[in-house]
Short mmCIF file of C-alpha atoms and ligand atoms in Angstrom, two decimals:
data_model
loop_
_atom_site.label_atom_id
_atom_site.label_comp_id
_atom_site.label_asym_id
_atom_site.label_seq_id
_atom_site.Cartn_x
_atom_site.Cartn_y
_atom_site.Cartn_z
CA MET A 1 5.60 9.13 -27.58
CA SER A 2 3.62 10.41 -30.57
CA GLU A 3 1.31 7.37 -31.05
CA VAL A 4 0.50 7.47 -27.34
CA THR A 5 0.45 10.58 -25.22
CA CYS A 6 0.48 10.69 -21.44
CA GLU A 7 -0.40 13.68 -19.27
CA VAL A 8 -0.42 13.69 -15.50
CA ALA A 9 -2.64 15.97 -13.40
CA ASP A 10 -4.34 15.61 -10.01
CA GLY A 11 -2.85 12.15 -9.49
CA VAL A 12 -4.35 10.88 -12.77
CA ALA A 13 -2.30 9.73 -15.77
CA THR A 14 -4.35 10.30 -18.93
CA ILE A 15 -3.09 8.01 -21.67
CA THR A 16 -4.39 8.69 -25.19
CA LEU A 17 -4.06 6.48 -28.28
CA VAL A 18 -3.17 8.81 -31.14
CA ARG A 19 -3.43 7.27 -34.64
CA PRO A 20 -6.82 8.75 -35.51
CA GLU A 21 -6.36 8.37 -39.28
CA VAL A 22 -6.56 4.56 -38.81
CA LEU A 23 -9.05 4.72 -35.91
CA ASN A 24 -6.19 4.30 -33.41
CA SER A 25 -5.50 0.76 -34.62
CA PHE A 26 -2.35 -0.71 -33.12
CA ASN A 27 0.94 -1.01 -34.90
CA ARG A 28 3.85 -2.41 -32.92
CA PRO A 29 5.30 0.99 -31.86
CA MET A 30 1.92 2.08 -30.50
CA ALA A 31 1.51 -1.17 -28.57
CA ARG A 32 5.02 -0.82 -27.12
CA ARG A 33 4.37 2.80 -26.14
CA LEU A 34 1.14 1.93 -24.40
CA GLN A 35 3.00 -0.75 -22.46
CA GLN A 36 5.65 1.83 -21.49
CA ALA A 37 3.04 4.38 -20.44
CA LEU A 38 1.32 1.79 -18.23
CA ASP A 39 4.68 0.81 -16.70
CA ALA A 40 5.41 4.46 -15.94
CA ALA A 41 1.97 4.89 -14.34
CA ALA A 42 2.44 1.74 -12.26
CA GLY A 43 5.85 2.83 -11.01
CA GLU A 44 5.09 6.44 -10.08
CA ASP A 45 3.66 6.84 -6.56
CA GLY A 46 2.12 10.21 -7.42
CA ILE A 47 -0.09 8.57 -10.05
CA ARG A 48 -3.09 7.07 -8.25
CA ALA A 49 -5.46 6.41 -11.19
CA VAL A 50 -5.18 5.95 -14.95
CA LEU A 51 -7.53 7.19 -17.66
CA LEU A 52 -7.25 5.54 -21.10
CA THR A 53 -8.94 7.01 -24.17
CA GLY A 54 -8.55 7.49 -27.92
CA ALA A 55 -8.04 10.57 -30.12
CA GLY A 56 -10.55 11.42 -32.83
CA ARG A 57 -13.78 9.59 -33.59
CA ALA A 58 -12.74 6.07 -32.49
CA PHE A 59 -11.40 4.47 -29.35
CA CYS A 60 -9.41 1.76 -31.13
CA ALA A 61 -9.96 -0.52 -34.16
CA GLY A 62 -7.65 -3.28 -32.87
CA GLN A 63 -4.70 -4.50 -34.88
CA ASP A 64 -3.56 -2.32 -37.79
CA LEU A 65 -4.38 -4.78 -40.54
CA ALA A 66 -2.02 -3.11 -42.99
CA GLU A 67 0.83 -3.92 -40.61
CA ALA A 68 -0.38 -7.49 -40.05
CA MET A 69 -0.65 -8.11 -43.80
CA PRO A 70 1.32 -5.45 -45.69
CA PRO A 71 -0.23 -4.69 -49.11
CA ASP A 72 3.21 -4.82 -50.78
CA ASP A 73 3.80 -8.37 -49.50
CA SER A 74 6.76 -7.24 -47.40
CA PRO A 75 7.45 -9.60 -44.49
CA ALA A 76 5.22 -9.29 -41.44
CA PRO A 77 5.76 -10.84 -38.02
CA PRO A 78 3.83 -14.05 -37.33
CA ILE A 79 0.42 -13.33 -35.82
CA GLU A 80 1.21 -15.20 -32.61
CA THR A 81 4.26 -12.96 -32.14
CA ILE A 82 2.09 -9.87 -32.50
CA VAL A 83 -0.39 -11.25 -29.97
CA ARG A 84 2.34 -12.26 -27.50
CA GLU A 85 4.38 -9.08 -27.84
CA SER A 86 1.70 -6.42 -28.36
CA TYR A 87 -1.62 -7.43 -26.80
CA ASN A 88 -0.89 -9.93 -24.05
CA PRO A 89 1.47 -7.52 -22.24
CA ILE A 90 -1.08 -4.69 -22.50
CA VAL A 91 -3.93 -6.76 -21.06
CA ARG A 92 -1.70 -8.13 -18.30
CA ARG A 93 -0.58 -4.63 -17.37
CA LEU A 94 -4.18 -3.34 -17.30
CA ARG A 95 -5.27 -6.16 -15.00
CA GLU A 96 -2.11 -6.20 -12.87
CA ILE A 97 -1.53 -2.47 -12.28
CA GLU A 98 -2.71 -1.99 -8.70
CA LYS A 99 -4.34 1.35 -9.42
CA PRO A 100 -7.83 1.89 -10.86
CA VAL A 101 -7.99 2.23 -14.64
CA VAL A 102 -10.88 4.17 -16.20
CA CYS A 103 -11.44 3.67 -19.92
CA ALA A 104 -13.28 6.46 -21.75
CA VAL A 105 -14.57 4.75 -24.90
CA ASN A 106 -15.11 7.74 -27.18
CA GLY A 107 -16.08 5.82 -30.33
CA VAL A 108 -15.90 2.40 -31.94
CA ALA A 109 -13.84 -0.23 -30.10
CA ALA A 110 -13.14 -3.20 -32.38
CA GLY A 111 -11.09 -6.40 -32.14
CA ALA A 112 -8.26 -6.07 -29.65
CA GLY A 113 -9.46 -2.49 -29.07
CA ALA A 114 -12.74 -3.78 -27.65
CA ASN A 115 -11.11 -6.30 -25.35
CA ILE A 116 -8.49 -3.84 -24.14
CA ALA A 117 -11.32 -1.48 -23.16
CA LEU A 118 -13.16 -4.29 -21.37
CA ALA A 119 -10.01 -5.20 -19.43
CA CYS A 120 -10.10 -1.79 -17.70
CA ASP A 121 -11.71 -1.40 -14.26
CA PHE A 122 -14.32 1.22 -15.20
CA VAL A 123 -15.57 1.37 -18.79
CA LEU A 124 -17.33 4.67 -19.46
CA VAL A 125 -18.81 4.81 -22.92
CA ALA A 126 -20.05 7.64 -25.12
CA GLU A 127 -23.62 7.19 -26.38
CA GLN A 128 -22.44 6.98 -29.99
CA ALA A 129 -19.68 4.45 -29.32
CA SER A 130 -19.91 0.76 -30.14
CA PHE A 131 -18.11 -2.55 -29.61
CA VAL A 132 -17.29 -5.10 -32.30
CA GLN A 133 -15.65 -8.48 -31.76
CA ALA A 134 -14.35 -8.07 -35.30
CA PHE A 135 -12.05 -11.11 -35.25
CA SER A 136 -14.50 -13.62 -36.78
CA LYS A 137 -15.02 -11.40 -39.82
CA ILE A 138 -11.37 -11.86 -40.81
CA GLY A 139 -11.01 -15.49 -39.82
CA LEU A 140 -9.33 -14.94 -36.43
CA ILE A 141 -10.26 -15.88 -32.90
CA PRO A 142 -10.86 -13.33 -30.11
CA ASP A 143 -7.64 -12.33 -28.39
CA SER A 144 -6.57 -9.73 -25.82
CA GLY A 145 -8.36 -11.69 -23.10
CA GLY A 146 -11.72 -11.82 -24.87
CA THR A 147 -12.16 -15.56 -24.41
CA PHE A 148 -11.38 -15.14 -20.68
CA LEU A 149 -13.33 -12.00 -19.80
CA LEU A 150 -16.37 -12.10 -22.10
CA PRO A 151 -17.88 -15.38 -20.77
CA ARG A 152 -17.29 -14.13 -17.23
CA LEU A 153 -18.94 -10.77 -17.98
CA VAL A 154 -21.95 -11.90 -20.01
CA GLY A 155 -22.10 -15.73 -19.82
CA LEU A 156 -21.04 -18.32 -22.39
CA ALA A 157 -24.12 -18.10 -24.63
CA ARG A 158 -23.84 -14.36 -25.17
CA ALA A 159 -20.05 -14.45 -25.41
CA THR A 160 -20.38 -17.08 -28.15
CA ALA A 161 -22.84 -14.95 -30.10
CA LEU A 162 -20.77 -11.78 -29.70
CA THR A 163 -17.54 -13.43 -30.81
CA MET A 164 -18.84 -15.68 -33.58
CA LEU A 165 -21.31 -13.28 -35.18
CA GLY A 166 -19.11 -10.22 -34.73
CA GLU A 167 -22.08 -7.88 -34.80
CA LYS A 168 -21.74 -4.26 -33.71
CA LEU A 169 -23.01 -3.73 -30.17
CA THR A 170 -24.31 -0.28 -29.29
CA ALA A 171 -23.29 1.40 -26.05
CA ALA A 172 -26.82 0.91 -24.70
CA ASP A 173 -26.75 -2.82 -25.53
CA ALA A 174 -23.31 -3.20 -23.95
CA LEU A 175 -24.68 -1.62 -20.77
CA ALA A 176 -27.77 -3.84 -20.78
CA LEU A 177 -25.52 -6.91 -21.12
CA GLY A 178 -23.42 -5.85 -18.13
CA LEU A 179 -20.25 -5.42 -20.22
CA ILE A 180 -19.56 -1.85 -19.19
CA TYR A 181 -19.99 0.55 -16.27
CA ARG A 182 -21.91 3.55 -17.67
CA VAL A 183 -23.05 5.29 -20.87
CA VAL A 184 -22.76 9.08 -20.98
CA PRO A 185 -23.41 11.76 -23.62
CA GLY A 186 -20.43 12.04 -25.97
CA GLU A 187 -19.82 15.69 -25.19
CA SER A 188 -19.40 15.02 -21.47
CA LEU A 189 -17.51 11.70 -21.71
CA LEU A 190 -14.03 13.06 -21.01
CA GLU A 191 -15.13 15.31 -18.16
CA GLU A 192 -17.13 12.47 -16.55
CA ALA A 193 -14.16 10.12 -16.95
CA ARG A 194 -11.78 12.70 -15.46
CA THR A 195 -14.11 13.33 -12.54
CA LEU A 196 -14.31 9.60 -11.82
CA ALA A 197 -10.55 9.14 -12.18
CA ARG A 198 -9.84 12.11 -9.87
CA ARG A 199 -12.28 10.72 -7.32
CA LEU A 200 -10.54 7.34 -7.43
CA ALA A 201 -7.13 9.04 -7.18
CA ALA A 202 -8.16 10.62 -3.87
CA MET A 203 -9.21 7.26 -2.39
CA PRO A 204 -7.01 4.75 -0.49
CA THR A 205 -4.91 3.64 -3.48
CA ARG A 206 -3.34 0.64 -1.77
CA GLY A 207 -6.76 -0.66 -0.68
CA LEU A 208 -8.14 -0.22 -4.19
CA GLY A 209 -5.09 -1.98 -5.65
CA LEU A 210 -5.50 -4.90 -3.26
CA THR A 211 -9.22 -5.01 -4.09
CA LYS A 212 -8.27 -5.37 -7.75
CA ARG A 213 -5.81 -8.14 -6.91
CA ALA A 214 -8.52 -9.98 -4.95
CA LEU A 215 -11.10 -9.57 -7.75
CA ASN A 216 -8.58 -10.90 -10.28
CA ALA A 217 -7.86 -13.91 -8.07
CA GLY A 218 -11.58 -14.51 -7.56
CA LEU A 219 -12.06 -15.04 -11.29
CA THR A 220 -10.33 -18.42 -11.04
CA ASN A 221 -10.15 -19.44 -7.33
CA ASP A 222 -12.51 -21.72 -5.42
CA LEU A 223 -14.26 -20.28 -2.35
CA ALA A 224 -11.86 -21.65 0.26
CA THR A 225 -8.83 -20.33 -1.60
CA GLN A 226 -10.47 -16.97 -2.17
CA LEU A 227 -11.42 -16.60 1.50
CA GLU A 228 -7.75 -17.10 2.34
CA VAL A 229 -6.75 -14.51 -0.29
CA GLU A 230 -9.18 -12.05 1.33
CA ALA A 231 -7.74 -12.69 4.80
CA GLU A 232 -4.20 -12.14 3.59
CA LEU A 233 -4.94 -9.02 1.56
CA GLN A 234 -7.15 -7.57 4.31
CA GLY A 235 -4.15 -7.91 6.61
CA GLU A 236 -2.09 -5.95 4.12
CA ALA A 237 -4.77 -3.27 3.73
CA GLY A 238 -5.09 -3.03 7.49
CA ARG A 239 -1.41 -2.13 7.80
CA THR A 240 -1.72 0.95 5.54
CA ALA A 241 -1.65 4.54 6.72
CA ASP A 242 -4.90 5.05 4.81
CA TYR A 243 -6.69 2.46 6.95
CA ARG A 244 -5.59 4.29 10.10
CA GLU A 245 -6.66 7.59 8.55
CA GLY A 246 -10.04 6.19 7.40
CA VAL A 247 -10.94 4.83 10.82
CA GLY A 248 -9.55 7.92 12.60
CA ALA A 249 -11.56 10.25 10.36
CA PHE A 250 -14.72 8.21 10.96
CA LEU A 251 -14.30 8.29 14.73
CA GLU A 252 -13.45 12.02 14.72
CA LYS A 253 -16.40 12.73 12.39
CA ARG A 254 -14.26 14.50 9.77
CA ALA A 255 -13.41 13.96 6.10
CA ALA A 256 -10.53 11.54 5.55
CA ARG A 257 -7.33 12.65 3.78
CA PHE A 258 -5.92 9.58 2.07
CA VAL A 259 -2.32 9.53 0.92
CA GLY A 260 -2.44 6.35 -1.15
CA ARG A 261 -0.34 4.03 1.04
O1 LIG B 301 -1.84 -9.61 -36.41
C1 LIG B 301 -3.02 -9.82 -36.11
O2 LIG B 301 -3.95 -9.56 -36.87
C2 LIG B 301 -3.32 -10.39 -34.75
C3 LIG B 301 -3.97 -9.46 -33.87
C4 LIG B 301 -5.30 -9.37 -33.84
C5 LIG B 301 -5.98 -8.39 -32.98
C6 LIG B 301 -7.13 -7.70 -33.69
O3 LIG B 301 -7.49 -6.64 -33.23
S1 LIG B 301 -7.84 -8.46 -35.05
C7 LIG B 301 -9.15 -7.30 -35.48
C8 LIG B 301 -8.61 -6.15 -36.28
N1 LIG B 301 -9.59 -5.11 -36.45
C9 LIG B 301 -10.58 -5.19 -37.33
O4 LIG B 301 -10.77 -6.17 -38.02
C10 LIG B 301 -11.47 -3.96 -37.45
C11 LIG B 301 -11.34 -3.37 -38.84
N2 LIG B 301 -12.10 -2.14 -38.92
C12 LIG B 301 -13.43 -2.12 -39.05
O5 LIG B 301 -14.11 -3.14 -39.09
C13 LIG B 301 -14.06 -0.77 -39.19
O6 LIG B 301 -13.07 0.16 -39.57
C14 LIG B 301 -14.73 -0.28 -37.89
C15 LIG B 301 -15.99 -1.12 -37.61
C16 LIG B 301 -13.78 -0.35 -36.70
C17 LIG B 301 -15.16 1.20 -38.08
O7 LIG B 301 -15.89 1.32 -39.27
P1 LIG B 301 -16.10 2.77 -39.90
O8 LIG B 301 -17.01 2.59 -41.08
O9 LIG B 301 -16.53 3.71 -38.83
O10 LIG B 301 -14.66 3.29 -40.39
P2 LIG B 301 -13.83 2.83 -41.69
O11 LIG B 301 -14.20 3.68 -42.84
O12 LIG B 301 -13.93 1.35 -41.87
O13 LIG B 301 -12.33 3.15 -41.23
C18 LIG B 301 -11.80 4.49 -41.27
C19 LIG B 301 -10.36 4.40 -41.71
O14 LIG B 301 -9.62 3.64 -40.73
C20 LIG B 301 -10.21 3.64 -43.02
O15 LIG B 301 -9.10 4.19 -43.70
P3 LIG B 301 -9.34 5.20 -44.95
O16 LIG B 301 -10.26 4.51 -45.91
O17 LIG B 301 -9.98 6.43 -44.34
O18 LIG B 301 -7.97 5.45 -45.47
C21 LIG B 301 -9.88 2.24 -42.56
O19 LIG B 301 -9.15 1.51 -43.51
C22 LIG B 301 -9.00 2.53 -41.35
N3 LIG B 301 -9.02 1.39 -40.42
C23 LIG B 301 -10.04 1.03 -39.61
N4 LIG B 301 -9.69 -0.05 -38.93
C24 LIG B 301 -8.44 -0.36 -39.29
C25 LIG B 301 -8.00 0.55 -40.25
N5 LIG B 301 -6.79 0.48 -40.80
C26 LIG B 301 -5.99 -0.52 -40.41
N6 LIG B 301 -6.35 -1.46 -39.49
C27 LIG B 301 -7.55 -1.40 -38.92
N7 LIG B 301 -7.88 -2.30 -37.96
#
């Protein structure tokens, strides 16, 4: 999996986008490999958190534009096919994997790269990194969930400005807008992201996964429906070994040892 590497340690799958010469922009093999890596992380019980990052100076510059519109005029797949087959499955996997996903944004995140980062559960960003909704500059609309998540994260007025103007947003501005979780010095980004991912991997994985499912549902449900979702998922969480362990450890005044189920 040369365009995407995956290493597993301490219950954390670290997935790295590796096309640094084109700022980790996505061609179809890289998109497919990221989908496969996320499927493998979802299916392996020993993996209890995911860390996504990019190699080199960028996180991801979105679609590889030379693939979308080859300079030699060779045939390219229709854009809607690329969106349906490359990006939609990635964003769905990131939101549907019932394990926490930490994104370490090591540099610029543009186009689909920005919205893929924002679809992760914890977005940790290096001070020098930036976000660009680059779509409008080339005549496209935001994809990869941007039109769904951005208005929910920052409100319609700011989402409109971000997507239509396509201006570069610094890490500090992204934090101030509430788009991301934290900004950290570039040199400590990976270690901070690993520490967070390891911490999450030692927590009650099933409970965190059900929390994610409930938060996803809450983005579109009304209150009555969401209260019912909470009741149902709380029932499921309450039947886990980790719930018994958490309460037992509290009552016995000792540290809990969660096993993830
Ligand atoms: O099929 C479809 O199009 C549908 C799917 C759409 C999803 C999308 O993601 S659409 C949006 C696509 N992305 C962009 O429009 C971003 C294009 N890139 C940029 O605007 C800039 O590169 C950045 C703002 C991201 C970074 O700027 P900078 O100055 O730090 O780097 P650079 O010099 O522009 O880029 C460095 C190299 O990476 C350069 O190659 P070179 O000159 O060293 O050989 C550049 O061509 C290459 N590169 C950067 N982005 C892409 C790319 N090559 C192909 N595709 C890219 N997206």
